[in-house]
PDB file of C-alpha atoms in Angstrom:
ATOM      1  CA  UNK A   1      42.551  21.198-168.545  1.00  0.00           C
ATOM      2  CA  UNK A   2      45.843  23.161-167.227  1.00  0.00           C
ATOM      3  CA  UNK A   3      45.016  26.377-165.779  1.00  0.00           C
ATOM      4  CA  UNK A   4      48.928  27.089-164.887  1.00  0.00           C
ATOM      5  CA  UNK A   5      50.255  29.834-167.248  1.00  0.00           C
ATOM      6  CA  UNK A   6      51.546  28.660-170.834  1.00  0.00           C
ATOM      7  CA  UNK A   7      54.970  29.843-172.253  1.00  0.00           C
ATOM      8  CA  UNK A   8      56.393  28.693-175.933  1.00  0.00           C
ATOM      9  CA  UNK A   9      59.710  28.752-177.896  1.00  0.00           C
ATOM     10  CA  UNK A  10      60.095  27.823-181.365  1.00  0.00           C
ATOM     11  CA  UNK A  11      63.170  26.547-182.357  1.00  0.00           C
ATOM     12  CA  UNK A  12      65.023  26.665-179.331  1.00  0.00           C
ATOM     13  CA  UNK A  13      66.766  23.359-178.553  1.00  0.00           C
ATOM     14  CA  UNK A  14      69.751  25.307-178.933  1.00  0.00           C
ATOM     15  CA  UNK A  15      70.858  28.739-179.623  1.00  0.00           C
ATOM     16  CA  UNK A  16      69.060  31.708-178.189  1.00  0.00           C
ATOM     17  CA  UNK A  17      65.692  29.692-177.985  1.00  0.00           C
ATOM     18  CA  UNK A  18      67.240  27.842-175.955  1.00  0.00           C
ATOM     19  CA  UNK A  19      68.721  30.173-173.659  1.00  0.00           C
ATOM     20  CA  UNK A  20      65.302  31.769-174.232  1.00  0.00           C
ATOM     21  CA  UNK A  21      63.945  28.269-172.120  1.00  0.00           C
ATOM     22  CA  UNK A  22      66.045  29.057-169.880  1.00  0.00           C
ATOM     23  CA  UNK A  23      65.730  31.844-168.713  1.00  0.00           C
ATOM     24  CA  UNK A  24      61.910  31.434-169.045  1.00  0.00           C
ATOM     25  CA  UNK A  25      61.973  28.727-166.559  1.00  0.00           C
ATOM     26  CA  UNK A  26      63.917  30.328-164.147  1.00  0.00           C
ATOM     27  CA  UNK A  27      61.774  33.445-164.597  1.00  0.00           C
ATOM     28  CA  UNK A  28      58.277  32.665-165.740  1.00  0.00           C
ATOM     29  CA  UNK A  29      55.539  31.491-163.370  1.00  0.00           C
ATOM     30  CA  UNK A  30      54.516  28.824-165.721  1.00  0.00           C
ATOM     31  CA  UNK A  31      54.931  25.939-167.622  1.00  0.00           C
ATOM     32  CA  UNK A  32      57.527  26.511-170.675  1.00  0.00           C
ATOM     33  CA  UNK A  33      57.286  24.136-174.100  1.00  0.00           C
ATOM     34  CA  UNK A  34      60.965  23.264-174.964  1.00  0.00           C
ATOM     35  CA  UNK A  35      60.807  23.108-178.925  1.00  0.00           C
ATOM     36  CA  UNK A  36      62.399  22.145-181.836  1.00  0.00           C
ATOM     37  CA  UNK A  37      61.736  20.535-185.709  1.00  0.00           C
ATOM     38  CA  UNK A  38      64.294  17.202-184.619  1.00  0.00           C
ATOM     39  CA  UNK A  39      62.984  15.295-181.424  1.00  0.00           C
ATOM     40  CA  UNK A  40      66.511  13.360-180.361  1.00  0.00           C
ATOM     41  CA  UNK A  41      67.548  17.288-180.404  1.00  0.00           C
ATOM     42  CA  UNK A  42      64.847  18.923-178.799  1.00  0.00           C
ATOM     43  CA  UNK A  43      65.677  15.452-176.012  1.00  0.00           C
ATOM     44  CA  UNK A  44      69.212  16.280-176.160  1.00  0.00           C
ATOM     45  CA  UNK A  45      68.050  19.700-175.049  1.00  0.00           C
ATOM     46  CA  UNK A  46      65.704  18.712-172.402  1.00  0.00           C
ATOM     47  CA  UNK A  47      68.070  16.878-170.645  1.00  0.00           C
ATOM     48  CA  UNK A  48      71.313  19.595-170.691  1.00  0.00           C
ATOM     49  CA  UNK A  49      68.625  21.899-168.758  1.00  0.00           C
ATOM     50  CA  UNK A  50      67.543  19.086-165.699  1.00  0.00           C
ATOM     51  CA  UNK A  51      70.722  18.699-165.266  1.00  0.00           C
ATOM     52  CA  UNK A  52      71.110  22.961-164.012  1.00  0.00           C
ATOM     53  CA  UNK A  53      67.890  21.726-161.954  1.00  0.00           C
ATOM     54  CA  UNK A  54      64.751  23.161-164.976  1.00  0.00           C
ATOM     55  CA  UNK A  55      62.321  21.041-165.727  1.00  0.00           C
ATOM     56  CA  UNK A  56      60.530  22.750-169.381  1.00  0.00           C
ATOM     57  CA  UNK A  57      58.178  20.599-171.265  1.00  0.00           C
ATOM     58  CA  UNK A  58      59.749  18.857-175.057  1.00  0.00           C
ATOM     59  CA  UNK A  59      57.084  19.294-177.779  1.00  0.00           C
ATOM     60  CA  UNK A  60      57.605  18.357-181.160  1.00  0.00           C
ATOM     61  CA  UNK A  61      57.244  21.453-183.757  1.00  0.00           C
ATOM     62  CA  UNK A  62      58.161  22.662-187.699  1.00  0.00           C
ATOM     63  CA  UNK A  63      56.962  25.677-188.118  1.00  0.00           C
ATOM     64  CA  UNK A  64      57.943  24.491-192.447  1.00  0.00           C
ATOM     65  CA  UNK A  65      55.341  21.830-191.713  1.00  0.00           C
ATOM     66  CA  UNK A  66      52.089  22.751-191.485  1.00  0.00           C
ATOM     67  CA  UNK A  67      50.594  19.879-189.694  1.00  0.00           C
ATOM     68  CA  UNK A  68      53.056  19.826-187.119  1.00  0.00           C
ATOM     69  CA  UNK A  69      51.972  23.206-186.410  1.00  0.00           C
ATOM     70  CA  UNK A  70      48.148  22.086-186.423  1.00  0.00           C
ATOM     71  CA  UNK A  71      49.531  19.010-184.307  1.00  0.00           C
ATOM     72  CA  UNK A  72      50.923  21.167-181.774  1.00  0.00           C
ATOM     73  CA  UNK A  73      48.138  23.591-181.422  1.00  0.00           C
ATOM     74  CA  UNK A  74      45.673  21.053-180.957  1.00  0.00           C
ATOM     75  CA  UNK A  75      48.412  19.806-178.240  1.00  0.00           C
ATOM     76  CA  UNK A  76      47.750  23.191-176.201  1.00  0.00           C
ATOM     77  CA  UNK A  77      45.056  23.383-176.195  1.00  0.00           C
ATOM     78  CA  UNK A  78      43.669  19.663-175.047  1.00  0.00           C
ATOM     79  CA  UNK A  79      46.482  19.594-172.574  1.00  0.00           C
ATOM     80  CA  UNK A  80      47.561  23.540-171.109  1.00  0.00           C
ATOM     81  CA  UNK A  81      43.851  25.130-172.359  1.00  0.00           C
ATOM     82  CA  UNK A  82      45.397  27.349-174.768  1.00  0.00           C
ATOM     83  CA  UNK A  83      49.521  29.685-174.358  1.00  0.00           C
ATOM     84  CA  UNK A  84      50.333  32.773-172.556  1.00  0.00           C
ATOM     85  CA  UNK A  85      53.984  33.577-174.063  1.00  0.00           C
ATOM     86  CA  UNK A  86      54.542  33.066-177.275  1.00  0.00           C
ATOM     87  CA  UNK A  87      58.180  33.253-178.860  1.00  0.00           C
ATOM     88  CA  UNK A  88      58.807  33.034-182.463  1.00  0.00           C
ATOM     89  CA  UNK A  89      62.190  32.035-182.605  1.00  0.00           C
ATOM     90  CA  UNK A  90      62.823  30.043-185.504  1.00  0.00           C
ATOM     91  CA  UNK A  91      64.886  30.945-188.361  1.00  0.00           C
ATOM     92  CA  UNK A  92      66.896  30.357-190.591  1.00  0.00           C
ATOM     93  CA  UNK A  93      70.380  32.213-192.392  1.00  0.00           C
ATOM     94  CA  UNK A  94      72.527  31.247-195.421  1.00  0.00           C
ATOM     95  CA  UNK A  95      76.446  32.065-194.661  1.00  0.00           C
ATOM     96  CA  UNK A  96      78.617  34.216-196.189  1.00  0.00           C
ATOM     97  CA  UNK A  97      80.284  32.085-198.231  1.00  0.00           C
ATOM     98  CA  UNK A  98      77.118  30.256-199.172  1.00  0.00           C
ATOM     99  CA  UNK A  99      77.071  29.121-203.568  1.00  0.00           C
ATOM    100  CA  UNK A 100      73.177  29.058-203.784  1.00  0.00           C
ATOM    101  CA  UNK A 101      71.360  31.918-206.167  1.00  0.00           C
ATOM    102  CA  UNK A 102      70.372  35.075-204.297  1.00  0.00           C
ATOM    103  CA  UNK A 103      67.074  33.927-206.198  1.00  0.00           C
ATOM    104  CA  UNK A 104      66.691  30.381-204.750  1.00  0.00           C
ATOM    105  CA  UNK A 105      68.453  32.510-200.901  1.00  0.00           C
ATOM    106  CA  UNK A 106      65.604  34.583-201.050  1.00  0.00           C
ATOM    107  CA  UNK A 107      62.497  31.836-201.049  1.00  0.00           C
ATOM    108  CA  UNK A 108      64.306  29.897-198.766  1.00  0.00           C
ATOM    109  CA  UNK A 109      65.080  32.611-196.022  1.00  0.00           C
ATOM    110  CA  UNK A 110      61.380  34.195-196.606  1.00  0.00           C
ATOM    111  CA  UNK A 111      59.355  31.064-196.663  1.00  0.00           C
ATOM    112  CA  UNK A 112      60.171  30.937-193.331  1.00  0.00           C
ATOM    113  CA  UNK A 113      61.605  34.019-191.691  1.00  0.00           C
ATOM    114  CA  UNK A 114      58.204  34.931-193.275  1.00  0.00           C
ATOM    115  CA  UNK A 115      55.768  33.481-195.128  1.00  0.00           C
ATOM    116  CA  UNK A 116      55.729  30.367-192.553  1.00  0.00           C
ATOM    117  CA  UNK A 117      56.111  32.073-189.116  1.00  0.00           C
ATOM    118  CA  UNK A 118      53.353  34.179-190.073  1.00  0.00           C
ATOM    119  CA  UNK A 119      51.155  30.303-191.241  1.00  0.00           C
ATOM    120  CA  UNK A 120      52.461  29.691-188.035  1.00  0.00           C
ATOM    121  CA  UNK A 121      51.012  32.696-185.352  1.00  0.00           C
ATOM    122  CA  UNK A 122      47.723  32.542-187.931  1.00  0.00           C
ATOM    123  CA  UNK A 123      47.218  28.233-186.269  1.00  0.00           C
ATOM    124  CA  UNK A 124      48.586  29.726-182.688  1.00  0.00           C
ATOM    125  CA  UNK A 125      46.883  32.971-182.193  1.00  0.00           C
ATOM    126  CA  UNK A 126      43.036  31.753-181.759  1.00  0.00           C
ATOM    127  CA  UNK A 127      44.310  29.531-178.716  1.00  0.00           C
ATOM    128  CA  UNK A 128      46.368  32.973-176.818  1.00  0.00           C
ATOM    129  CA  UNK A 129      45.293  33.830-173.985  1.00  0.00           C
ATOM    130  CA  UNK A 130      44.210  37.135-172.135  1.00  0.00           C
ATOM    131  CA  UNK A 131      46.884  39.344-171.554  1.00  0.00           C
ATOM    132  CA  UNK A 132      48.886  36.610-173.445  1.00  0.00           C
ATOM    133  CA  UNK A 133      52.552  38.202-175.096  1.00  0.00           C
ATOM    134  CA  UNK A 134      54.451  37.747-178.743  1.00  0.00           C
ATOM    135  CA  UNK A 135      58.089  38.552-179.157  1.00  0.00           C
ATOM    136  CA  UNK A 136      59.475  37.639-182.777  1.00  0.00           C
ATOM    137  CA  UNK A 137      62.728  38.222-182.922  1.00  0.00           C
ATOM    138  CA  UNK A 138      63.704  40.369-184.946  1.00  0.00           C
ATOM    139  CA  UNK A 139      67.966  41.421-185.941  1.00  0.00           C
ATOM    140  CA  UNK A 140      69.544  44.862-186.198  1.00  0.00           C
ATOM    141  CA  UNK A 141      69.109  44.449-189.946  1.00  0.00           C
ATOM    142  CA  UNK A 142      65.465  43.968-189.059  1.00  0.00           C
ATOM    143  CA  UNK A 143      65.072  47.394-189.422  1.00  0.00           C
ATOM    144  CA  UNK A 144      63.402  50.003-192.036  1.00  0.00           C
ATOM    145  CA  UNK A 145      66.486  51.424-192.806  1.00  0.00           C
ATOM    146  CA  UNK A 146      68.352  48.361-194.194  1.00  0.00           C
ATOM    147  CA  UNK A 147      65.833  48.943-197.225  1.00  0.00           C
ATOM    148  CA  UNK A 148      67.997  51.167-199.397  1.00  0.00           C
ATOM    149  CA  UNK A 149      64.632  52.411-201.480  1.00  0.00           C
ATOM    150  CA  UNK A 150      62.374  55.447-200.200  1.00  0.00           C
ATOM    151  CA  UNK A 151      59.163  53.703-202.269  1.00  0.00           C
ATOM    152  CA  UNK A 152      59.966  50.513-200.420  1.00  0.00           C
ATOM    153  CA  UNK A 153      60.224  51.954-197.010  1.00  0.00           C
ATOM    154  CA  UNK A 154      56.598  54.270-197.643  1.00  0.00           C
ATOM    155  CA  UNK A 155      54.545  50.656-198.560  1.00  0.00           C
ATOM    156  CA  UNK A 156      56.568  48.894-195.685  1.00  0.00           C
ATOM    157  CA  UNK A 157      56.056  51.387-192.934  1.00  0.00           C
ATOM    158  CA  UNK A 158      52.130  52.272-194.528  1.00  0.00           C
ATOM    159  CA  UNK A 159      49.965  52.450-191.019  1.00  0.00           C
ATOM    160  CA  UNK A 160      47.343  51.254-193.713  1.00  0.00           C
ATOM    161  CA  UNK A 161      49.078  47.914-194.967  1.00  0.00           C
ATOM    162  CA  UNK A 162      48.083  44.487-194.581  1.00  0.00           C
ATOM    163  CA  UNK A 163      49.410  41.312-194.041  1.00  0.00           C
ATOM    164  CA  UNK A 164      47.772  40.833-197.737  1.00  0.00           C
ATOM    165  CA  UNK A 165      49.909  43.839-199.048  1.00  0.00           C
ATOM    166  CA  UNK A 166      53.321  42.527-197.111  1.00  0.00           C
ATOM    167  CA  UNK A 167      53.055  39.703-198.371  1.00  0.00           C
ATOM    168  CA  UNK A 168      52.550  40.488-201.842  1.00  0.00           C
ATOM    169  CA  UNK A 169      56.128  42.539-200.740  1.00  0.00           C
ATOM    170  CA  UNK A 170      57.921  39.491-199.871  1.00  0.00           C
ATOM    171  CA  UNK A 171      56.498  37.641-202.468  1.00  0.00           C
ATOM    172  CA  UNK A 172      58.083  41.038-205.210  1.00  0.00           C
ATOM    173  CA  UNK A 173      61.229  40.434-203.284  1.00  0.00           C
ATOM    174  CA  UNK A 174      61.766  37.141-203.880  1.00  0.00           C
ATOM    175  CA  UNK A 175      60.759  37.661-207.917  1.00  0.00           C
ATOM    176  CA  UNK A 176      63.086  40.440-208.542  1.00  0.00           C
ATOM    177  CA  UNK A 177      66.505  38.342-207.139  1.00  0.00           C
ATOM    178  CA  UNK A 178      65.475  35.798-208.793  1.00  0.00           C
ATOM    179  CA  UNK A 179      64.822  38.891-211.772  1.00  0.00           C
ATOM    180  CA  UNK A 180      68.578  39.543-210.708  1.00  0.00           C
ATOM    181  CA  UNK A 181      66.996  43.153-210.108  1.00  0.00           C
ATOM    182  CA  UNK A 182      66.517  43.134-206.595  1.00  0.00           C
ATOM    183  CA  UNK A 183      69.718  46.100-206.349  1.00  0.00           C
ATOM    184  CA  UNK A 184      68.220  48.729-208.524  1.00  0.00           C
ATOM    185  CA  UNK A 185      64.781  48.608-207.316  1.00  0.00           C
ATOM    186  CA  UNK A 186      66.560  48.787-203.893  1.00  0.00           C
ATOM    187  CA  UNK A 187      66.048  46.085-201.725  1.00  0.00           C
ATOM    188  CA  UNK A 188      69.733  44.889-200.928  1.00  0.00           C
ATOM    189  CA  UNK A 189      71.473  42.380-201.497  1.00  0.00           C
ATOM    190  CA  UNK A 190      71.175  40.299-197.620  1.00  0.00           C
ATOM    191  CA  UNK A 191      67.893  38.202-198.356  1.00  0.00           C
ATOM    192  CA  UNK A 192      68.446  38.172-194.374  1.00  0.00           C
ATOM    193  CA  UNK A 193      67.925  41.816-193.781  1.00  0.00           C
ATOM    194  CA  UNK A 194      64.408  41.568-195.890  1.00  0.00           C
ATOM    195  CA  UNK A 195      63.067  38.409-194.608  1.00  0.00           C
ATOM    196  CA  UNK A 196      64.043  39.798-190.902  1.00  0.00           C
ATOM    197  CA  UNK A 197      62.264  43.443-192.369  1.00  0.00           C
ATOM    198  CA  UNK A 198      59.550  41.681-193.635  1.00  0.00           C
ATOM    199  CA  UNK A 199      59.035  40.051-189.935  1.00  0.00           C
ATOM    200  CA  UNK A 200      59.471  43.492-188.135  1.00  0.00           C
ATOM    201  CA  UNK A 201      56.634  44.643-190.246  1.00  0.00           C
ATOM    202  CA  UNK A 202      54.296  41.946-189.376  1.00  0.00           C
ATOM    203  CA  UNK A 203      54.917  42.998-185.743  1.00  0.00           C
ATOM    204  CA  UNK A 204      53.149  45.935-186.100  1.00  0.00           C
ATOM    205  CA  UNK A 205      50.573  45.182-188.100  1.00  0.00           C
ATOM    206  CA  UNK A 206      49.701  41.671-185.936  1.00  0.00           C
ATOM    207  CA  UNK A 207      50.171  43.858-182.840  1.00  0.00           C
ATOM    208  CA  UNK A 208      46.805  45.940-184.538  1.00  0.00           C
ATOM    209  CA  UNK A 209      45.018  42.900-185.271  1.00  0.00           C
ATOM    210  CA  UNK A 210      44.855  41.602-181.835  1.00  0.00           C
ATOM    211  CA  UNK A 211      44.125  45.197-180.784  1.00  0.00           C
ATOM    212  CA  UNK A 212      41.089  44.796-181.814  1.00  0.00           C
ATOM    213  CA  UNK A 213      40.641  41.388-180.432  1.00  0.00           C
ATOM    214  CA  UNK A 214      40.650  43.539-177.071  1.00  0.00           C
ATOM    215  CA  UNK A 215      42.184  41.024-175.578  1.00  0.00           C
ATOM    216  CA  UNK A 216      44.922  42.788-173.840  1.00  0.00           C
ATOM    217  CA  UNK A 217      47.548  41.088-176.256  1.00  0.00           C
ATOM    218  CA  UNK A 218      51.177  42.505-176.399  1.00  0.00           C
ATOM    219  CA  UNK A 219      53.632  41.992-180.126  1.00  0.00           C
ATOM    220  CA  UNK A 220      57.057  43.379-179.926  1.00  0.00           C
ATOM    221  CA  UNK A 221      59.644  42.011-182.222  1.00  0.00           C
ATOM    222  CA  UNK A 222      63.425  41.875-180.573  1.00  0.00           C
ATOM    223  CA  UNK A 223      67.218  42.972-181.846  1.00  0.00           C
ATOM    224  CA  UNK A 224      68.613  40.218-179.431  1.00  0.00           C
ATOM    225  CA  UNK A 225      71.735  42.067-179.880  1.00  0.00           C
ATOM    226  CA  UNK A 226      74.730  40.307-182.059  1.00  0.00           C
ATOM    227  CA  UNK A 227      75.526  36.978-180.877  1.00  0.00           C
ATOM    228  CA  UNK A 228      77.490  33.361-180.747  1.00  0.00           C
ATOM    229  CA  UNK A 229      75.714  31.317-182.565  1.00  0.00           C
ATOM    230  CA  UNK A 230      75.724  29.248-185.902  1.00  0.00           C
ATOM    231  CA  UNK A 231      73.764  31.514-187.608  1.00  0.00           C
ATOM    232  CA  UNK A 232      76.260  34.171-186.445  1.00  0.00           C
ATOM    233  CA  UNK A 233      79.509  31.473-186.998  1.00  0.00           C
ATOM    234  CA  UNK A 234      79.909  32.107-183.590  1.00  0.00           C
ATOM    235  CA  UNK A 235      81.432  35.290-184.492  1.00  0.00           C
ATOM    236  CA  UNK A 236      79.184  36.964-182.282  1.00  0.00           C
ATOM    237  CA  UNK A 237      80.670  38.636-179.333  1.00  0.00           C
ATOM    238  CA  UNK A 238      77.644  38.330-177.158  1.00  0.00           C
ATOM    239  CA  UNK A 239      76.404  35.074-174.984  1.00  0.00           C
ATOM    240  CA  UNK A 240      73.000  33.492-175.895  1.00  0.00           C
ATOM    241  CA  UNK A 241      71.567  34.051-172.211  1.00  0.00           C
ATOM    242  CA  UNK A 242      72.235  38.318-173.016  1.00  0.00           C
ATOM    243  CA  UNK A 243      70.796  37.202-176.242  1.00  0.00           C
ATOM    244  CA  UNK A 244      67.798  35.812-174.676  1.00  0.00           C
ATOM    245  CA  UNK A 245      67.756  38.967-172.177  1.00  0.00           C
ATOM    246  CA  UNK A 246      65.447  41.153-174.096  1.00  0.00           C
ATOM    247  CA  UNK A 247      62.493  38.671-175.397  1.00  0.00           C
ATOM    248  CA  UNK A 248      62.411  37.250-172.293  1.00  0.00           C
ATOM    249  CA  UNK A 249      62.113  40.617-170.430  1.00  0.00           C
ATOM    250  CA  UNK A 250      58.948  41.457-172.829  1.00  0.00           C
ATOM    251  CA  UNK A 251      57.432  37.238-172.003  1.00  0.00           C
ATOM    252  CA  UNK A 252      57.757  38.860-168.446  1.00  0.00           C
ATOM    253  CA  UNK A 253      55.533  41.706-169.572  1.00  0.00           C
ATOM    254  CA  UNK A 254      58.063  44.585-170.716  1.00  0.00           C
ATOM    255  CA  UNK A 255      56.642  47.242-169.183  1.00  0.00           C
ATOM    256  CA  UNK A 256      53.247  47.269-171.019  1.00  0.00           C
ATOM    257  CA  UNK A 257      55.270  47.339-174.587  1.00  0.00           C
ATOM    258  CA  UNK A 258      52.996  47.150-177.145  1.00  0.00           C
ATOM    259  CA  UNK A 259      54.156  46.656-182.085  1.00  0.00           C
ATOM    260  CA  UNK A 260      57.753  47.881-180.012  1.00  0.00           C
ATOM    261  CA  UNK A 261      60.986  47.431-181.839  1.00  0.00           C
ATOM    262  CA  UNK A 262      62.362  46.242-178.647  1.00  0.00           C
ATOM    263  CA  UNK A 263      66.779  45.844-178.740  1.00  0.00           C
ATOM    264  CA  UNK A 264      68.466  44.076-176.122  1.00  0.00           C
ATOM    265  CA  UNK A 265      68.842  46.174-173.964  1.00  0.00           C
ATOM    266  CA  UNK A 266      65.312  45.510-173.431  1.00  0.00           C
ATOM    267  CA  UNK A 267      65.769  49.991-174.947  1.00  0.00           C
ATOM    268  CA  UNK A 268      63.174  50.940-177.428  1.00  0.00           C
ATOM    269  CA  UNK A 269      63.378  51.520-180.590  1.00  0.00           C
ATOM    270  CA  UNK A 270      62.102  53.664-183.152  1.00  0.00           C
ATOM    271  CA  UNK A 271      61.871  50.783-186.020  1.00  0.00           C
ATOM    272  CA  UNK A 272      60.449  53.882-188.366  1.00  0.00           C
ATOM    273  CA  UNK A 273      63.732  56.237-187.956  1.00  0.00           C
ATOM    274  CA  UNK A 274      66.049  56.388-191.112  1.00  0.00           C
ATOM    275  CA  UNK A 275      69.250  54.522-189.455  1.00  0.00           C
ATOM    276  CA  UNK A 276      68.757  51.795-186.191  1.00  0.00           C
ATOM    277  CA  UNK A 277      71.482  52.982-182.982  1.00  0.00           C
ATOM    278  CA  UNK A 278      75.252  52.607-183.616  1.00  0.00           C
ATOM    279  CA  UNK A 279      74.886  49.956-180.862  1.00  0.00           C
ATOM    280  CA  UNK A 280      74.373  46.627-182.957  1.00  0.00           C
ATOM    281  CA  UNK A 281      75.511  44.699-179.714  1.00  0.00           C
TER     282      UNK A 281
END
């Protein structure tokens, strides 16, 4: 069993995830795992990084497949002993011109971005080592202010909010979207935003829960900027390397931040404030 430090990046065969792996290969004193749903695409990414002089490891990992996550956990536990850095990057978003009904978009988006990310964390957190770092990739749209309803914002920011209660709220949004009342209920009209607000709120809860274990594990959530990737139809002005900057900063220790919303420039932003910063990227 290896005593080498281990970093894992989900959904990292392309885009920001790929750049995070690259950045960790450059700066992290340990072994870096590039993971992806598709083994072939993952191997292509590994080969690209090897041509650049890096040597990341690869393992198949699909957070939408519970068996895949369990297999990955068991492999890491057997071969590495644990995880020191976990970057939850895997996510999906419908295109702006998608024709699927909002209810379907809500169900599919939250399944990956919130519910299955939560499940992956529940499976992998037990093998986090002391002093570990968890980085959840949120978004500018993951700021609490993007929820229109004051009542919903109050519930999402309640210090006593539990994971179960948060999941109930996320399920309520899906049901409201299916019933076509999500806008009048104050959720807004962008399912991706709700999924990332949910992930942001989850990050705060996760930090509180891990604090009770006294293992000095940090959970932070980050807005990487508006990055030119498949998800943004390459409209984002920032490069994937720029998008990876703050996540890598946090992975390397991030000034011992815990439970914070970190902007792309590595500054700390008040998630609860009435408005997010003007500089989205």
